[in-house]
Amino acid sequence: MKVYLDNSATTREFDEVRELIYEMTGSFYANPSSLHSMGLEAEKHLKTARKKVALGFNADEEEIFFTSCGTEASNMAIFGVAEAKKRRGRRIISSAVEHPAVLEPLKKLEGLGYDVVRIGADKECRPDMEALRSAINENTILISVMAVNNEVGTIMPIKEIGEMKSAYNAANGTDIVFHTDAVQGLGKLPLDSKGGLRNVDLITGSAHKLHGPKGVGALYVRKGLRLPPLLSGGGQERGLRSGTENVAGISGFGLATELCMLNLNARAEKMTFLRNRLRDGIVSELKDIRINSPEDGICSILNVSFTGARGEVILHELETSGIFVSTGSACSSNKNRKSGSHVLNAMKLSKKEIDGAIRFSLSEFNTAEEIDYTVSKVKEAVERFRRLGSFR
Ligand code: PLP
């Protein structure tokens, strides 16, 4: 049996998405900026995709800008705001548990003299809201806090942070911008830019986390907010992101978003059922574990620490049974080798808990049978290593 439980790293494309991309690359390969009819046809597909991706943010199509990935979208947001507002202030507030796509640009800006404040997290990875509130001052230009943590699945209080930002702006005449990396939320949570997220100005999404293709991302930019571009050139994407658009990939992103949004509740219900079955199975079969994902976290992620065993060893042992999991974020697995996950460290887990952590991440393609098989193989692997283990 092959059980893919690494859907937070990337997902399998929907069959419909794969077929559409194949058709697009074969038939609609013209440059959407070309003036001839083939170019216009490609441009029409781009427009259709933009409308569909906008559904994921409940946004208007003019608020969606395509990029080459989620990382680029977040870089565009962060460096863009830093550049646009550098004369007004230098303070940027973020959290200690962001993805490297946000952490690294902030580190770079810090090196250039920006004052970056990283808010700590509690044992469930929620940001310290009082610390956040008191960090906001008249020099603040940007707040960047992710919507869903990619390692443990905590859903962050984005609505509240947005309200806090807008209240501060209204009381002080400032223009602080709020960005959220919603790569793990898009297609699983309603990201309502006109409702709950109406105080969020910039939102990052990525196609490959919702059964779309790799190498396609989007930045939602609230109407009226102007950003300088990261890439300059031919002026595509209304000047914000030059470079010929990946029409086929973007169309795949559009269809994937549409399919996810159409079935949002049913998909979330299925994943919640599977995640709870996995969690309850592990809890009833094994002692000395810590469930690192909060009860009300995203339906797709379950992070568990198996104290007395090493996550990386469990991962490889599970692989021999056809089960594919991860020890944390795929993007930082090399960097984190020594100190362990920066997210679990920020949550103040013990060294043993950090060393023994495994992230299971699900999609609607998983089945109850796969989950039961995984529970039995996890039990075998952990018990075996604990028996062998010098490590306890
Ligand atoms: N942000 C989060 C929270 C992620 O989980 C990821 C991917 O792992 C990214 C950003 C990066 O997205 P992309 O791979 O499209 O650059």
PDB file of C-alpha atoms and ligand atoms in Angstrom, residues 8-9 69-72 99 101 146 148 150 181 183-184 206 208-209 216 329 331, ligand 1:
ATOM      1  CA  SER A   8       1.556  20.111   3.298  1.00  0.00           C
ATOM      2  CA  ALA A   9       4.786  19.743   1.342  1.00  0.00           C
ATOM      3  CA  CYS A  69       5.295  30.463  -6.402  1.00  0.00           C
ATOM      4  CA  GLY A  70       4.098  31.331  -2.916  1.00  0.00           C
ATOM      5  CA  THR A  71       7.638  32.284  -1.930  1.00  0.00           C
ATOM      6  CA  GLU A  72       7.774  34.910  -4.656  1.00  0.00           C
ATOM      7  CA  HIS A  99       7.683  29.816   6.855  1.00  0.00           C
ATOM      8  CA  ALA A 101       9.504  32.429   2.602  1.00  0.00           C
ATOM      9  CA  MET A 146       0.749  33.537   8.529  1.00  0.00           C
ATOM     10  CA  VAL A 148      -2.116  28.638   9.044  1.00  0.00           C
ATOM     11  CA  ASN A 150       2.546  24.684   8.019  1.00  0.00           C
ATOM     12  CA  ASP A 181       0.922  33.926   4.112  1.00  0.00           C
ATOM     13  CA  VAL A 183      -0.425  29.066   1.509  1.00  0.00           C
ATOM     14  CA  GLN A 184      -1.697  26.342   3.877  1.00  0.00           C
ATOM     15  CA  SER A 206       0.320  28.756  -3.905  1.00  0.00           C
ATOM     16  CA  HIS A 208       0.643  23.174  -5.517  1.00  0.00           C
ATOM     17  CA  LYS A 209      -0.822  23.000  -2.002  1.00  0.00           C
ATOM     18  CA  VAL A 216       2.511  28.980  -9.702  1.00  0.00           C
ATOM     19  CA  SER A 329       8.567  21.713   6.789  1.00  0.00           C
ATOM     20  CA  CYS A 331      11.562  23.662   2.839  1.00  0.00           C
TER      21      CYS A 331
HETATM   22  N1  PLP B   1       4.368  29.401   2.960  1.00  0.00           N
HETATM   23  C1  PLP B   1       3.975  28.275   3.557  1.00  0.00           C
HETATM   24  C2  PLP B   1       3.213  28.359   4.847  1.00  0.00           C
HETATM   25  C3  PLP B   1       4.275  27.033   2.997  1.00  0.00           C
HETATM   26  O1  PLP B   1       3.888  25.905   3.622  1.00  0.00           O
HETATM   27  C4  PLP B   1       5.006  26.995   1.788  1.00  0.00           C
HETATM   28  C5  PLP B   1       5.404  25.697   1.195  1.00  0.00           C
HETATM   29  O2  PLP B   1       5.824  24.799   1.883  1.00  0.00           O
HETATM   30  C6  PLP B   1       5.372  28.207   1.183  1.00  0.00           C
HETATM   31  C7  PLP B   1       5.035  29.389   1.800  1.00  0.00           C
HETATM   32  C8  PLP B   1       6.145  28.239  -0.092  1.00  0.00           C
HETATM   33  O3  PLP B   1       5.314  28.065  -1.211  1.00  0.00           O
HETATM   34  P1  PLP B   1       5.974  27.746  -2.609  1.00  0.00           P
HETATM   35  O4  PLP B   1       6.510  26.361  -2.531  1.00  0.00           O
HETATM   36  O5  PLP B   1       4.866  27.894  -3.612  1.00  0.00           O
HETATM   37  O6  PLP B   1       7.035  28.769  -2.817  1.00  0.00           O
END
